Amino acid sequence: EKGTYPHYMLKEIDEQPIVIRNIIKEYQDENNELKLNNDIRNAMKKADRIYIIAAGTSYHAGLVGKELLEKLASIPTEVHVASEFSYNMPLLSEKPLFIFLSQSGETADSRAVLVKIKELGYPALTITNVPGSTLSREADYTLQLYAGPEIAVASTKAYTAQIAVLAILATDTAAVKGKEIEIDLIKELAIVSSAMEVLTDEKEEIERLAAEYLPTTRNAFFIGRSGDYNVSLEGALKLKEISYIQAEGFAGGELKHGTIALIEEGTPVIAVTTHENVNYSIRGNVQEVVARGANVLIVSMKGLEEDTDAFVLPKVHELLTPLVSIVPLQLLAYYAALHRDCDVDKPRNLAKSVTVE
Ligand code: F6R
């Protein structure tokens, strides 16, 4: 039940620090080491390439997962939108492992791919919030999100839970493969959880920013580079699905290849910068849109912040920044929708799980 919360979405955003702690608890053994089922470890070890299949927000979590799997476990990883994969299957590697990312475990587009790759005899791992779901039952292996029921149509805590579980999978695989581990993941996830708590306490400030930057606008752009680009895509999806503001996420460098034509006096642009190696370039992109009249809201990470930034995130490990940078964007979408009197938990035309192809 949503208790004192006006909406499930707000409750679920607030639950994210606890969900991360739950995940740490569930995936940790008594020696504080990561604990994963041996069959899953073997499947990960055998795979020469991972294919992540997902839709919507889960697809966006998959994009973050790719970076984690490649950087930590050194396994080449592709992320595919389920409905596209079905009709245009890429050339597969010799020993592929398929990961189905799905909050509900019932998404028909993802299931169609699962059926197809099982016919071809390939192994499948489902990462889901619902252990008895179709995708879980029909795959060889399951990893649970332990996020608790997600009721609001707009997915929030499942996105961060998916990223956390993928980080665990990637780090565990690195250890199983005898690779040097670059991250003390359990410690870093605990830091993320505390940072999320700081952010969920900033609701008033974010509500104010939503009123300032997204009052009557018809469109908005999210920009970022590298890992921040992945978060921009999810920030845009959250905003569009519940506030009906037309929102798109772009790679900072792509702006000048077309989208900048849409920037005019007052166009809101939300820029995310949490990585030192792209901070300079994304700020260059900010200058480009400011010069054309954009109203830019900069979300930066502690250590990279400048006076112009509207919102500064607590510092977390570089590979885990999407877990925190998404939180103010979720809240921004929530308040923008609220100010427009939209039905936050049940946006028009959308269903919580999409069981038709
Ligand atoms: C967006 C949203 C959808 C789902 C998508 C996949 O907020 O909730 O984009 O992420 O329909 O659903 P699952 O993860 O259940 O497969």
CSV table of C-alpha atoms and ligand atoms in Angstrom, one decimal:
chain,number,residue,atom,x,y,z
A,1,GLU,CA,0.0,0.0,0.0
A,2,LYS,CA,1.1,3.5,-0.6
A,3,GLY,CA,0.5,4.6,3.0
A,4,THR,CA,0.9,8.3,3.4
A,5,TYR,CA,2.3,8.8,-0.1
A,6,PRO,CA,0.1,10.6,-2.6
A,7,HIS,CA,1.4,8.3,-5.4
A,8,TYR,CA,3.1,4.9,-5.7
A,9,MET,CA,5.7,6.5,-7.9
A,10,LEU,CA,6.9,8.8,-5.2
A,11,LYS,CA,7.0,5.9,-2.7
A,12,GLU,CA,8.9,3.8,-5.1
A,13,ILE,CA,11.5,6.5,-5.8
A,14,ASP,CA,11.9,6.8,-2.0
A,15,GLU,CA,12.4,3.1,-1.6
A,16,GLN,CA,15.5,3.0,-3.8
A,17,PRO,CA,18.1,3.3,-1.0
A,18,ILE,CA,16.4,0.4,0.8
A,19,VAL,CA,16.2,-1.7,-2.3
A,20,ILE,CA,20.0,-1.3,-2.9
A,21,ARG,CA,20.6,-2.4,0.7
A,22,ASN,CA,18.3,-5.4,0.2
A,23,ILE,CA,20.2,-6.4,-2.9
A,24,ILE,CA,23.5,-6.2,-1.1
A,25,LYS,CA,22.1,-8.4,1.7
A,26,GLU,CA,20.6,-10.9,-0.7
A,27,TYR,CA,23.8,-11.2,-2.8
A,28,GLN,CA,26.3,-11.4,0.0
A,29,ASP,CA,27.5,-14.4,1.9
A,30,GLU,CA,28.5,-14.6,5.6
A,31,ASN,CA,32.1,-13.5,4.7
A,32,ASN,CA,30.8,-10.4,3.0
A,33,GLU,CA,31.7,-11.8,-0.4
A,34,LEU,CA,29.4,-11.8,-3.4
A,35,LYS,CA,27.3,-14.9,-3.6
A,36,LEU,CA,25.8,-16.2,-6.9
A,37,ASN,CA,24.5,-19.6,-8.0
A,38,ASN,CA,27.2,-21.8,-9.5
A,39,ASP,CA,25.2,-22.6,-12.6
A,40,ILE,CA,25.0,-18.9,-13.3
A,41,ARG,CA,28.7,-18.5,-12.7
A,42,ASN,CA,29.5,-21.3,-15.1
A,43,ALA,CA,27.2,-19.9,-17.7
A,44,MET,CA,28.9,-16.4,-17.4
A,45,LYS,CA,32.3,-18.0,-17.6
A,46,LYS,CA,31.5,-19.9,-20.8
A,47,ALA,CA,29.9,-17.0,-22.6
A,48,ASP,CA,32.0,-15.3,-25.3
A,49,ARG,CA,29.4,-12.6,-25.7
A,50,ILE,CA,26.3,-11.4,-23.9
A,51,TYR,CA,23.1,-10.3,-25.5
A,52,ILE,CA,20.9,-8.3,-23.2
A,53,ILE,CA,17.3,-8.2,-24.4
A,54,ALA,CA,14.8,-5.7,-22.9
A,55,ALA,CA,12.3,-3.0,-23.6
A,56,GLY,CA,11.8,0.6,-22.4
A,57,THR,CA,13.3,1.4,-19.0
A,58,SER,CA,14.8,-2.1,-18.7
A,59,TYR,CA,16.5,-1.5,-22.1
A,60,HIS,CA,18.0,1.7,-20.6
A,61,ALA,CA,19.2,-0.3,-17.6
A,62,GLY,CA,20.7,-2.8,-20.0
A,63,LEU,CA,22.8,0.0,-21.6
A,64,VAL,CA,24.3,0.7,-18.2
A,65,GLY,CA,24.8,-3.0,-17.7
A,66,LYS,CA,26.8,-3.3,-21.0
A,67,GLU,CA,29.3,-0.9,-19.7
A,68,LEU,CA,29.6,-2.8,-16.4
A,69,LEU,CA,29.9,-6.2,-18.0
A,70,GLU,CA,32.5,-4.9,-20.5
A,71,LYS,CA,34.6,-2.9,-18.1
A,72,LEU,CA,34.5,-5.2,-15.1
A,73,ALA,CA,34.1,-8.7,-16.6
A,74,SER,CA,35.6,-8.0,-20.0
A,75,ILE,CA,32.8,-9.8,-21.8
A,76,PRO,CA,31.7,-8.1,-25.1
A,77,THR,CA,28.0,-7.2,-24.6
A,78,GLU,CA,25.3,-6.1,-26.9
A,79,VAL,CA,22.0,-4.6,-25.8
A,80,HIS,CA,18.9,-5.0,-28.0
A,81,VAL,CA,15.4,-3.7,-27.9
A,82,ALA,CA,13.4,-6.9,-27.8
A,83,SER,CA,10.9,-6.0,-30.5
A,84,GLU,CA,13.7,-5.2,-32.9
A,85,PHE,CA,15.8,-8.3,-32.2
A,86,SER,CA,12.9,-10.6,-33.1
A,87,TYR,CA,12.7,-9.4,-36.7
A,88,ASN,CA,16.3,-8.5,-37.3
A,89,MET,CA,18.5,-10.9,-35.4
A,90,PRO,CA,22.2,-9.9,-35.4
A,91,LEU,CA,24.9,-12.4,-36.2
A,92,LEU,CA,25.5,-14.3,-33.0
A,93,SER,CA,28.8,-15.3,-31.5
A,94,GLU,CA,29.8,-18.9,-31.0
A,95,LYS,CA,28.8,-19.1,-27.3
A,96,PRO,CA,26.3,-16.4,-26.6
A,97,LEU,CA,24.5,-16.0,-23.3
A,98,PHE,CA,21.2,-14.2,-23.4
A,99,ILE,CA,20.2,-12.0,-20.5
A,100,PHE,CA,16.5,-11.0,-20.3
A,101,LEU,CA,16.0,-7.9,-18.2
A,102,SER,CA,12.4,-7.4,-17.2
A,103,GLN,CA,10.8,-6.0,-14.1
A,104,SER,CA,7.6,-7.9,-14.7
A,105,GLY,CA,9.0,-10.9,-16.4
A,106,GLU,CA,5.9,-10.8,-18.6
A,107,THR,CA,6.9,-8.5,-21.5
A,108,ALA,CA,5.7,-10.2,-24.7
A,109,ASP,CA,8.4,-8.7,-26.9
A,110,SER,CA,11.1,-10.1,-24.7
A,111,ARG,CA,9.3,-13.5,-24.4
A,112,ALA,CA,9.2,-13.8,-28.2
A,113,VAL,CA,13.0,-13.5,-28.3
A,114,LEU,CA,13.3,-16.0,-25.5
A,115,VAL,CA,11.2,-18.6,-27.3
A,116,LYS,CA,13.3,-18.1,-30.4
A,117,ILE,CA,16.7,-18.4,-28.8
A,118,LYS,CA,15.6,-21.5,-26.8
A,119,GLU,CA,14.6,-23.1,-30.1
A,120,LEU,CA,18.2,-22.4,-31.2
A,121,GLY,CA,19.5,-24.0,-28.0
A,122,TYR,CA,21.1,-21.0,-26.4
A,123,PRO,CA,21.3,-20.4,-22.6
A,124,ALA,CA,19.2,-17.7,-21.0
A,125,LEU,CA,19.3,-15.8,-17.8
A,126,THR,CA,16.4,-13.7,-16.7
A,127,ILE,CA,16.8,-10.8,-14.3
A,128,THR,CA,13.4,-9.9,-12.9
A,129,ASN,CA,11.5,-8.6,-10.0
A,130,VAL,CA,8.9,-11.4,-10.3
A,131,PRO,CA,10.5,-14.8,-9.8
A,132,GLY,CA,7.5,-16.9,-10.9
A,133,SER,CA,7.0,-14.9,-14.0
A,134,THR,CA,7.0,-16.3,-17.6
A,135,LEU,CA,10.4,-15.1,-18.5
A,136,SER,CA,11.8,-16.5,-15.2
A,137,ARG,CA,10.1,-19.9,-15.7
A,138,GLU,CA,11.2,-20.2,-19.3
A,139,ALA,CA,14.8,-19.2,-18.9
A,140,ASP,CA,17.6,-21.5,-17.6
A,141,TYR,CA,18.5,-19.2,-14.7
A,142,THR,CA,17.0,-16.3,-12.8
A,143,LEU,CA,18.4,-13.5,-10.7
A,144,GLN,CA,15.9,-11.6,-8.6
A,145,LEU,CA,15.8,-7.8,-8.2
A,146,TYR,CA,14.4,-7.9,-4.6
A,147,ALA,CA,12.8,-4.5,-5.3
A,148,GLY,CA,9.4,-5.3,-3.8
A,149,PRO,CA,6.3,-4.8,-6.0
A,150,GLU,CA,6.5,-1.9,-8.4
A,151,ILE,CA,2.9,-0.5,-8.9
A,152,ALA,CA,3.4,2.8,-10.6
A,153,VAL,CA,3.5,2.4,-14.4
A,154,ALA,CA,6.6,4.5,-14.6
A,155,SER,CA,9.5,2.2,-13.6
A,156,THR,CA,11.9,3.7,-11.0
A,157,LYS,CA,13.2,1.3,-8.4
A,158,ALA,CA,13.3,-1.6,-10.9
A,159,TYR,CA,15.7,0.5,-13.1
A,160,THR,CA,18.2,1.1,-10.2
A,161,ALA,CA,17.7,-2.5,-8.9
A,162,GLN,CA,18.5,-3.9,-12.4
A,163,ILE,CA,21.7,-1.8,-12.6
A,164,ALA,CA,22.8,-2.9,-9.1
A,165,VAL,CA,22.2,-6.6,-9.9
A,166,LEU,CA,24.1,-6.3,-13.2
A,167,ALA,CA,27.0,-4.6,-11.3
A,168,ILE,CA,27.0,-7.6,-8.9
A,169,LEU,CA,26.9,-10.1,-11.9
A,170,ALA,CA,29.7,-8.3,-13.6
A,171,THR,CA,31.9,-8.0,-10.5
A,172,ASP,CA,31.2,-11.6,-9.5
A,173,THR,CA,32.1,-12.8,-13.0
A,174,ALA,CA,35.3,-10.9,-12.9
A,175,ALA,CA,36.2,-12.7,-9.7
A,176,VAL,CA,35.2,-16.1,-11.0
A,177,LYS,CA,37.4,-15.5,-14.0
A,178,GLY,CA,40.3,-14.6,-11.8
A,179,LYS,CA,40.5,-11.0,-13.1
A,180,GLU,CA,41.7,-8.3,-10.9
A,181,ILE,CA,38.7,-6.6,-9.3
A,182,GLU,CA,38.7,-2.9,-9.7
A,183,ILE,CA,35.9,-2.1,-7.3
A,184,ASP,CA,34.9,-3.0,-3.8
A,185,LEU,CA,31.3,-3.3,-4.9
A,186,ILE,CA,29.6,-4.0,-1.7
A,187,LYS,CA,31.1,-0.9,-0.1
A,188,GLU,CA,30.4,1.2,-3.2
A,189,LEU,CA,26.8,0.1,-3.3
A,190,ALA,CA,26.4,1.1,0.3
A,191,ILE,CA,27.8,4.5,-0.6
A,192,VAL,CA,25.2,4.7,-3.4
A,193,SER,CA,22.4,3.8,-1.0
A,194,SER,CA,23.4,6.7,1.3
A,195,ALA,CA,23.7,9.1,-1.6
A,196,MET,CA,20.2,8.1,-2.8
A,197,GLU,CA,18.9,9.0,0.6
A,198,VAL,CA,20.4,12.4,0.4
A,199,LEU,CA,18.8,12.9,-3.0
A,200,THR,CA,15.3,11.7,-1.9
A,201,ASP,CA,15.5,14.3,0.8
A,202,GLU,CA,15.9,17.0,-1.8
A,203,LYS,CA,12.3,16.9,-3.0
A,204,GLU,CA,11.4,20.5,-2.3
A,205,GLU,CA,14.4,21.7,-4.3
A,206,ILE,CA,13.6,19.4,-7.2
A,207,GLU,CA,10.0,20.5,-7.2
A,208,ARG,CA,11.2,24.0,-7.4
A,209,LEU,CA,13.5,23.2,-10.4
A,210,ALA,CA,10.6,21.4,-12.1
A,211,ALA,CA,8.5,24.6,-11.8
A,212,GLU,CA,11.4,26.8,-12.9
A,213,TYR,CA,12.5,24.7,-15.9
A,214,LEU,CA,9.5,22.8,-17.1
A,215,PRO,CA,6.5,25.0,-16.4
A,216,THR,CA,4.6,25.2,-19.7
A,217,THR,CA,7.1,23.8,-22.1
A,218,ARG,CA,6.0,21.4,-24.8
A,219,ASN,CA,9.4,19.8,-25.2
A,220,ALA,CA,12.6,19.2,-23.4
A,221,PHE,CA,16.0,17.7,-24.1
A,222,PHE,CA,18.3,15.6,-22.0
A,223,ILE,CA,22.0,15.5,-22.9
A,224,GLY,CA,24.9,13.6,-21.6
A,225,ARG,CA,28.0,11.7,-22.8
A,226,SER,CA,29.1,8.2,-22.2
A,227,GLY,CA,27.4,6.8,-19.0
A,228,ASP,CA,25.5,10.1,-18.7
A,229,TYR,CA,24.0,9.6,-22.1
A,230,ASN,CA,22.4,6.3,-21.0
A,231,VAL,CA,20.9,8.2,-18.1
A,232,SER,CA,19.7,11.0,-20.3
A,233,LEU,CA,17.6,8.4,-22.3
A,234,GLU,CA,16.0,7.2,-19.2
A,235,GLY,CA,15.4,10.7,-17.8
A,236,ALA,CA,13.7,11.6,-21.1
A,237,LEU,CA,11.5,8.5,-21.0
A,238,LYS,CA,10.4,9.2,-17.4
A,239,LEU,CA,9.5,12.8,-18.3
A,240,LYS,CA,7.6,12.0,-21.5
A,241,GLU,CA,5.6,9.1,-20.2
A,242,ILE,CA,4.1,10.8,-17.2
A,243,SER,CA,4.0,14.5,-18.0
A,244,TYR,CA,3.4,14.2,-21.8
A,245,ILE,CA,6.2,16.7,-22.4
A,246,GLN,CA,7.9,15.6,-25.6
A,247,ALA,CA,11.3,14.7,-24.3
A,248,GLU,CA,14.4,13.2,-26.0
A,249,GLY,CA,17.8,12.1,-24.7
A,250,PHE,CA,20.8,12.8,-26.9
A,251,ALA,CA,24.5,12.2,-26.8
A,252,GLY,CA,26.1,15.6,-26.3
A,253,GLY,CA,28.2,15.3,-29.4
A,254,GLU,CA,25.2,14.4,-31.6
A,255,LEU,CA,23.4,17.7,-31.0
A,256,LYS,CA,25.2,19.6,-33.7
A,257,HIS,CA,24.3,16.8,-36.2
A,258,GLY,CA,20.7,17.9,-36.2
A,259,THR,CA,18.9,18.3,-32.9
A,260,ILE,CA,20.4,21.7,-32.2
A,261,ALA,CA,18.0,23.1,-34.9
A,262,LEU,CA,15.2,22.6,-32.3
A,263,ILE,CA,16.8,24.8,-29.7
A,264,GLU,CA,15.1,28.1,-29.3
A,265,GLU,CA,14.7,30.8,-26.7
A,266,GLY,CA,13.6,29.1,-23.5
A,267,THR,CA,13.9,25.4,-24.6
A,268,PRO,CA,14.7,23.4,-21.5
A,269,VAL,CA,17.8,21.3,-21.7
A,270,ILE,CA,18.8,19.0,-18.9
A,271,ALA,CA,22.5,18.2,-19.0
A,272,VAL,CA,24.0,15.4,-16.8
A,273,THR,CA,27.7,15.3,-16.1
A,274,THR,CA,29.2,12.8,-13.7
A,275,HIS,CA,32.4,11.7,-15.5
A,276,GLU,CA,35.6,13.6,-15.5
A,277,ASN,CA,36.6,12.5,-18.9
A,278,VAL,CA,33.5,13.9,-20.6
A,279,ASN,CA,32.8,16.9,-18.3
A,280,TYR,CA,34.7,19.4,-20.4
A,281,SER,CA,33.0,18.3,-23.7
A,282,ILE,CA,29.5,18.2,-22.3
A,283,ARG,CA,30.0,21.7,-20.9
A,284,GLY,CA,31.0,22.7,-24.4
A,285,ASN,CA,27.6,21.4,-25.6
A,286,VAL,CA,25.9,23.3,-22.8
A,287,GLN,CA,27.6,26.5,-24.2
A,288,GLU,CA,26.3,25.7,-27.7
A,289,VAL,CA,22.7,25.4,-26.6
A,290,VAL,CA,22.9,28.4,-24.2
A,291,ALA,CA,24.1,30.5,-27.1
A,292,ARG,CA,20.8,29.6,-28.9
A,293,GLY,CA,18.7,30.5,-25.9
A,294,ALA,CA,18.3,27.2,-24.1
A,295,ASN,CA,17.3,27.2,-20.5
A,296,VAL,CA,19.9,24.7,-19.2
A,297,LEU,CA,19.6,22.7,-15.9
A,298,ILE,CA,22.9,21.1,-15.1
A,299,VAL,CA,23.1,18.1,-12.9
A,300,SER,CA,26.7,17.4,-12.0
A,301,MET,CA,28.6,15.3,-9.5
A,302,LYS,CA,30.6,16.6,-6.5
A,303,GLY,CA,34.1,17.3,-7.6
A,304,LEU,CA,33.0,18.4,-11.1
A,305,GLU,CA,30.5,21.1,-10.1
A,306,GLU,CA,30.5,24.7,-11.2
A,307,ASP,CA,28.6,27.7,-10.0
A,308,THR,CA,26.1,27.5,-12.8
A,309,ASP,CA,25.0,24.0,-11.8
A,310,ALA,CA,21.4,23.7,-10.6
A,311,PHE,CA,21.9,20.4,-8.8
A,312,VAL,CA,25.0,18.6,-7.4
A,313,LEU,CA,25.0,14.9,-6.7
A,314,PRO,CA,27.0,13.3,-3.9
A,315,LYS,CA,30.1,11.5,-5.2
A,316,VAL,CA,29.9,7.8,-5.9
A,317,HIS,CA,32.1,5.3,-7.8
A,318,GLU,CA,32.4,6.2,-11.5
A,319,LEU,CA,30.8,3.1,-12.8
A,320,LEU,CA,27.8,3.5,-10.5
A,321,THR,CA,26.9,7.1,-11.2
A,322,PRO,CA,23.6,6.2,-13.1
A,323,LEU,CA,22.2,4.9,-9.9
A,324,VAL,CA,22.3,8.3,-8.4
A,325,SER,CA,22.0,10.7,-11.3
A,326,ILE,CA,18.7,9.1,-12.3
A,327,VAL,CA,17.1,10.0,-8.9
A,328,PRO,CA,16.7,13.7,-9.4
A,329,LEU,CA,15.5,13.1,-13.0
A,330,GLN,CA,12.8,10.7,-11.7
A,331,LEU,CA,11.7,13.4,-9.2
A,332,LEU,CA,11.8,16.1,-11.9
A,333,ALA,CA,9.5,14.0,-14.0
A,334,TYR,CA,7.2,13.3,-11.1
A,335,TYR,CA,6.8,17.0,-10.2
A,336,ALA,CA,6.5,18.1,-13.8
A,337,ALA,CA,3.6,15.7,-14.2
A,338,LEU,CA,2.1,16.7,-10.9
A,339,HIS,CA,2.1,20.4,-11.9
A,340,ARG,CA,0.3,19.5,-15.0
A,341,ASP,CA,-2.3,17.5,-13.1
A,342,CYS,CA,-1.4,14.3,-14.9
A,343,ASP,CA,-2.3,10.9,-13.6
A,344,VAL,CA,1.2,10.1,-12.3
A,345,ASP,CA,0.7,6.5,-11.5
A,346,LYS,CA,-1.4,5.6,-14.5
A,347,PRO,CA,-0.4,7.6,-17.5
A,348,ARG,CA,-2.7,7.5,-20.5
A,349,ASN,CA,-2.3,4.8,-23.1
A,350,LEU,CA,0.2,2.8,-20.9
A,351,ALA,CA,0.0,-0.5,-19.1
A,352,LYS,CA,2.3,-1.7,-16.4
A,353,SER,CA,3.3,-4.9,-18.2
A,354,VAL,CA,3.0,-5.1,-21.9
A,355,THR,CA,1.8,-8.6,-22.7
A,356,VAL,CA,1.1,-8.1,-26.4
A,357,GLU,CA,3.7,-7.9,-29.1
B,1,F6R,C1,8.8,2.8,-18.4
B,1,F6R,C2,8.4,1.4,-18.3
B,1,F6R,C3,8.4,0.6,-19.5
B,1,F6R,C4,9.0,-0.8,-19.1
B,1,F6R,C5,8.9,-1.8,-20.3
B,1,F6R,C6,9.5,-3.1,-20.0
B,1,F6R,O1,8.7,3.5,-17.2
B,1,F6R,O2,8.0,1.0,-17.2
B,1,F6R,O3,9.2,1.1,-20.5
B,1,F6R,O4,10.3,-0.7,-18.6
B,1,F6R,O5,7.6,-1.9,-20.7
B,1,F6R,O6,8.9,-3.7,-18.9
B,1,F6R,P1,9.5,-4.9,-18.1
B,1,F6R,O7,10.8,-4.5,-17.5
B,1,F6R,O8,8.5,-5.4,-17.2
B,1,F6R,O9,9.9,-6.0,-19.2
